[in-house]
Tab-separated table of C-alpha atoms in Angstrom:
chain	number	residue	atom	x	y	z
A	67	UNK	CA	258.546	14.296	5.658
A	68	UNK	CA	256.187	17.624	4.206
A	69	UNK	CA	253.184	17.038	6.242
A	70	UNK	CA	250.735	19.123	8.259
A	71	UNK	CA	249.427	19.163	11.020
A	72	UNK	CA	246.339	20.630	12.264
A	73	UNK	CA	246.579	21.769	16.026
A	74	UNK	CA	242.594	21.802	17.435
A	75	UNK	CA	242.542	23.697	20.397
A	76	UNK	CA	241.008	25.711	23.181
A	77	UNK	CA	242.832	28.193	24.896
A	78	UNK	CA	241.488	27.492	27.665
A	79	UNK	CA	241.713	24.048	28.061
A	80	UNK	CA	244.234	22.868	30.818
A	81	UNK	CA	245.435	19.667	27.900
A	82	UNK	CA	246.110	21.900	25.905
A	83	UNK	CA	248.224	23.977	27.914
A	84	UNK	CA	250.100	20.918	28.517
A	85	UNK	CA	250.732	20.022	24.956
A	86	UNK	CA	252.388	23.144	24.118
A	87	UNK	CA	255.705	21.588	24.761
A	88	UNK	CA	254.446	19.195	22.082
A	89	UNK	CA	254.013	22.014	19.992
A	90	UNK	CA	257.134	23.367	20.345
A	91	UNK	CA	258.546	20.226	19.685
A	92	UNK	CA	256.871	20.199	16.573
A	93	UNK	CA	258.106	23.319	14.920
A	94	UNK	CA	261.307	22.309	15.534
A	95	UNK	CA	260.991	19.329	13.250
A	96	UNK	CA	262.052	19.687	9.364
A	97	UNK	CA	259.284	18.544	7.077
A	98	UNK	CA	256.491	19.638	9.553
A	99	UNK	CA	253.871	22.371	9.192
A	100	UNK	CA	252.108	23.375	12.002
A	101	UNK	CA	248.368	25.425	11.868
A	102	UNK	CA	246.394	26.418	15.101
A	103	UNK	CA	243.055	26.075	14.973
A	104	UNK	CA	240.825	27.334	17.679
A	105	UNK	CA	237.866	25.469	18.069
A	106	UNK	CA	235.452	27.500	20.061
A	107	UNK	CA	235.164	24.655	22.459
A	108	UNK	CA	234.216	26.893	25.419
A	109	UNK	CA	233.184	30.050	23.892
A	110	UNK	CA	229.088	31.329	23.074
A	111	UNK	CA	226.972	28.138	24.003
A	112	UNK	CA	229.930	26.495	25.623
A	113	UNK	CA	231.007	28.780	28.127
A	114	UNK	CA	230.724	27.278	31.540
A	115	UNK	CA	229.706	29.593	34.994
A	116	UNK	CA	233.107	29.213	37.410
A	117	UNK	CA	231.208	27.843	40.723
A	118	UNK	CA	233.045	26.300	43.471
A	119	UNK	CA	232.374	23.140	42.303
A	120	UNK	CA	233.500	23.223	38.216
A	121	UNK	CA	236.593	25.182	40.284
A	122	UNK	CA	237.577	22.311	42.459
A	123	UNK	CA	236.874	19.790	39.273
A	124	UNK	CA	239.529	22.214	37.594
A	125	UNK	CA	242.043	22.587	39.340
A	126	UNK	CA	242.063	18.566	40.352
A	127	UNK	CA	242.905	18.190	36.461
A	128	UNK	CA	245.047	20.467	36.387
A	129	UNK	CA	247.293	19.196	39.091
A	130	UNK	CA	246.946	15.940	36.602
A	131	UNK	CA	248.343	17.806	33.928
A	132	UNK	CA	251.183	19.364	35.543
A	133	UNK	CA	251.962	16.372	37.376
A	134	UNK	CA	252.471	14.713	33.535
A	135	UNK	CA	254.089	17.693	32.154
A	136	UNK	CA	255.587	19.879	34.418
A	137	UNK	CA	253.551	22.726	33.365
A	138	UNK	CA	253.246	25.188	35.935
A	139	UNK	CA	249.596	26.168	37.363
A	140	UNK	CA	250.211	28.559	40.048
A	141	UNK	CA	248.285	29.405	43.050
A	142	UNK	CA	247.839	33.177	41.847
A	143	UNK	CA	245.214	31.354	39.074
A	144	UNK	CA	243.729	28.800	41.566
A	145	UNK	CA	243.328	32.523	43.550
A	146	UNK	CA	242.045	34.950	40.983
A	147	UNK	CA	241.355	33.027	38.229
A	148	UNK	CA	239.430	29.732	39.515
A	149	UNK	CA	238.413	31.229	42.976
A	150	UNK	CA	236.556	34.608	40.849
A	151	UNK	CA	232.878	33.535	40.185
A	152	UNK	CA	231.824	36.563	39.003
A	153	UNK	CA	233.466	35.755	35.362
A	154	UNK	CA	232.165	32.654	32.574
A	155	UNK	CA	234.856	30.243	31.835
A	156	UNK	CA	234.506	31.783	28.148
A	157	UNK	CA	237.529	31.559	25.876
A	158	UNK	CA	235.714	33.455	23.421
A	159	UNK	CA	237.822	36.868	23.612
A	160	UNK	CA	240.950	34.479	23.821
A	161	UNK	CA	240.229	33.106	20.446
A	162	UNK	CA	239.303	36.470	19.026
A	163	UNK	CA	242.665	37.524	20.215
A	164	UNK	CA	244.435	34.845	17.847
A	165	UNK	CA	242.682	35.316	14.559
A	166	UNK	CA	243.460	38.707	14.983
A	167	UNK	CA	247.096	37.747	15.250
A	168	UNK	CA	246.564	34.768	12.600
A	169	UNK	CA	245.484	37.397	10.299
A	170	UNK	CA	248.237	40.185	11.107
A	171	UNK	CA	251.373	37.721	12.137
A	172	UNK	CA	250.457	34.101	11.690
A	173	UNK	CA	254.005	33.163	12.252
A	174	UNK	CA	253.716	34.481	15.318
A	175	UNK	CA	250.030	32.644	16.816
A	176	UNK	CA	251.783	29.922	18.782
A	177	UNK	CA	254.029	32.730	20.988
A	178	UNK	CA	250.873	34.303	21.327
A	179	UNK	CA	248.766	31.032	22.288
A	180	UNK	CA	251.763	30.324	25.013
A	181	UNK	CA	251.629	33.885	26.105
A	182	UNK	CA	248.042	33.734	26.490
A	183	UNK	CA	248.167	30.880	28.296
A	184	UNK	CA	251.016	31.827	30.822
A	185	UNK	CA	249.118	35.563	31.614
A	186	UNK	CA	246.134	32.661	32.346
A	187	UNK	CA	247.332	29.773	34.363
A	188	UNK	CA	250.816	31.091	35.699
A	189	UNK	CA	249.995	34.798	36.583
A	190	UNK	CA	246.427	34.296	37.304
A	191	UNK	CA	245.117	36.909	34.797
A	192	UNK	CA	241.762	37.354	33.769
A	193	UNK	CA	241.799	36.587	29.572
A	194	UNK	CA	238.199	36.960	29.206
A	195	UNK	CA	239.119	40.364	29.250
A	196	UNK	CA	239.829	41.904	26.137
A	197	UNK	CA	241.845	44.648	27.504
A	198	UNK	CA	244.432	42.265	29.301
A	199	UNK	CA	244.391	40.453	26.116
A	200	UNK	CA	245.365	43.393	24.606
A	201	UNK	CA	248.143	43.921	27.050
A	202	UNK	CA	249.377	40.354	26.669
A	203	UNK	CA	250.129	40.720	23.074
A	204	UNK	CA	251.447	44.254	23.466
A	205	UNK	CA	253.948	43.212	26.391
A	206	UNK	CA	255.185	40.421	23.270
A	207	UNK	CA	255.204	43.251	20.276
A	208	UNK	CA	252.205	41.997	18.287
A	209	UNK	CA	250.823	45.708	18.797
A	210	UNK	CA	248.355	45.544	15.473
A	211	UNK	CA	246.261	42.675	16.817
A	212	UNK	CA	246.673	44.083	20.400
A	213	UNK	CA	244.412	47.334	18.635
A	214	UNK	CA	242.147	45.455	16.732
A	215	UNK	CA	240.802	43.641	19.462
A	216	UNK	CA	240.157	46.401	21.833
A	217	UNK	CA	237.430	46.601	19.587
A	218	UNK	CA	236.848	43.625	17.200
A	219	UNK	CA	235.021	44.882	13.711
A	220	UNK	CA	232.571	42.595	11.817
A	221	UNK	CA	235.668	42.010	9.790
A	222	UNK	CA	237.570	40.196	12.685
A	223	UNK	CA	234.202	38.101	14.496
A	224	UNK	CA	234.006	36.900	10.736
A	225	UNK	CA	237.047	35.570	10.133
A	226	UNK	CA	236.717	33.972	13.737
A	227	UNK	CA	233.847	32.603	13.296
A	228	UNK	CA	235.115	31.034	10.012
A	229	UNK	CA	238.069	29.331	11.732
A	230	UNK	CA	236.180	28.206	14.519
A	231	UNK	CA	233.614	26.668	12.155
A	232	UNK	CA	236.253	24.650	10.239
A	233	UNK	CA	237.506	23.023	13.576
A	234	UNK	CA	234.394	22.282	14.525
A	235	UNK	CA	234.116	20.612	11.010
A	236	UNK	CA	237.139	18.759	11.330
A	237	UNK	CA	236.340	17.681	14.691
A	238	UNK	CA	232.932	16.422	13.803
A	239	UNK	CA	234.707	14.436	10.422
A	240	UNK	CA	237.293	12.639	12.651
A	241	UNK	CA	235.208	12.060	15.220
A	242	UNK	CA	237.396	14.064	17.953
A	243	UNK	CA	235.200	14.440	20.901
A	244	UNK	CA	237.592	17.216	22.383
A	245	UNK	CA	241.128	18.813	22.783
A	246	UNK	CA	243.694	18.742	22.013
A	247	UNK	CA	242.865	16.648	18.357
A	248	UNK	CA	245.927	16.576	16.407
A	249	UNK	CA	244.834	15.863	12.513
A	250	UNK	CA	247.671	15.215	10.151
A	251	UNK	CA	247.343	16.233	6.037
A	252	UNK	CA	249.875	14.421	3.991
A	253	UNK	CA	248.719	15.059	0.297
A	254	UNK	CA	245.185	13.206	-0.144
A	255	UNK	CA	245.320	11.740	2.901
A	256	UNK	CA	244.240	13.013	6.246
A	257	UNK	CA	244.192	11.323	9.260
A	258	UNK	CA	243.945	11.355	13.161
A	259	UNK	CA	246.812	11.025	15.437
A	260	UNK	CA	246.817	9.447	19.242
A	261	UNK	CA	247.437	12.155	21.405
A	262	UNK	CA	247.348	10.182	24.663
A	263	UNK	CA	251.543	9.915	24.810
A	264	UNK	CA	251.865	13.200	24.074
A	265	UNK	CA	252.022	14.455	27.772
A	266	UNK	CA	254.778	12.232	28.599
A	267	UNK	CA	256.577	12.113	25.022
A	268	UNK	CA	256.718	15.345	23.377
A	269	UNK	CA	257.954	13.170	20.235
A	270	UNK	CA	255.051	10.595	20.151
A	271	UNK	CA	253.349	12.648	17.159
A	272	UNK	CA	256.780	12.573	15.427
A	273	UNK	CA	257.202	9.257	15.637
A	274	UNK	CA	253.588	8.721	14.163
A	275	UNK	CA	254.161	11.009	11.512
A	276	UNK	CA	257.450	9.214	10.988
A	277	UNK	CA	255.523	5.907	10.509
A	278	UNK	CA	252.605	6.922	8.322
């Protein structure tokens, strides 16, 4: 098949926690390359206070999600994660955290994107904290970003900002008006896929792929 796929994303978003076993799907398909984007989506002017009310709205999608997915969303992050109001719903450090891996072990981005998001939604940490971040990639041996974001260099935000940037791009060209945007590349031709099976058929993007 040789085709690629662009993965838009947000690290924090709750869809896109549920399309990771899409993801995984994915890479286990011949033919099929797979690149992460971040988009920035909730990061700088898109970060979000966590009141009682975006909370509730939350976790009411997420129970959505993981009744289409079976991804888990435990009560620890409804706890310390949706019910702390002193932090931003900022996935800022979270997409700092993989460039620096992107740049250091790119075959490695998607364990940490799933690791990211477990420490998040199934153990309830806090990772708009760069220091857990830090600790998450450590506790899965990607020690070299782990260091370079305990304190990102001008170098790092750069090549950030540059990825996030390009999604944004590619998000404004297709017309994606959020995540998860799946965007396939198959020589001169690029196009976007339907994502809206993908919760309940981890092969629907296959099966387009298959067809184009």
């Amino acid at each position: 098949m040789n085709k690629t796929l662009r993965y838009l994303f947000d690290p924090l978003c709750g869809w896109c926690y549920g399309a990771t076993p899409t993801l995984s799907a994915l890479l286990e398909e011949p033919g099929i390359t797979v690149k992460l984007l971040p988009t920035g989506l909730f990061s700088g002017e898109g970060a979000k206070s966590m009141d009682a009310d975006f909370a509730t709205f939350a976790w009411g999608n997420d129970q959505r999600i993981a009744r289409l997915t079976g991804q888990s969303f435990s009560e620890r992050y409804r706890e310390s994660v949706l019910g702390d109001h002193r932090n931003l719903f900022d996935s800022g450090p979270a997409t700092v955290a993989l460039t620096a891996v992107s740049l250091t072990a790119p075959t490695r981005e998607l364990d940490a994107l799933k690791a990211i998001q477990q420490a998040r939604f199934v153990n309830g940490q806090d990772i708009t904290d760069l220091p857990t971040l830090a600790s998450v990639l450590t506790s899965i041996d990607l020690k070299e970003p782990a260091a370079m974001i305990e304190c990102p260099d001008a170098a790092l935000l750069n090549a950030n900002r540059t990825r996030t940037d390009y999604a944004q791009a590619l998000m404004t060209e297709f017309g994606a008006r959020g995540v998860p945007t799946f965007i396939a590349d198959s020589g001169a031709k690029r196009w976007l896929l339907h994502s809206s099976a993908i919760y309940s058929n981890p092969k629907a993007l296959i099966d387009q792929l298959q067809a184009a």
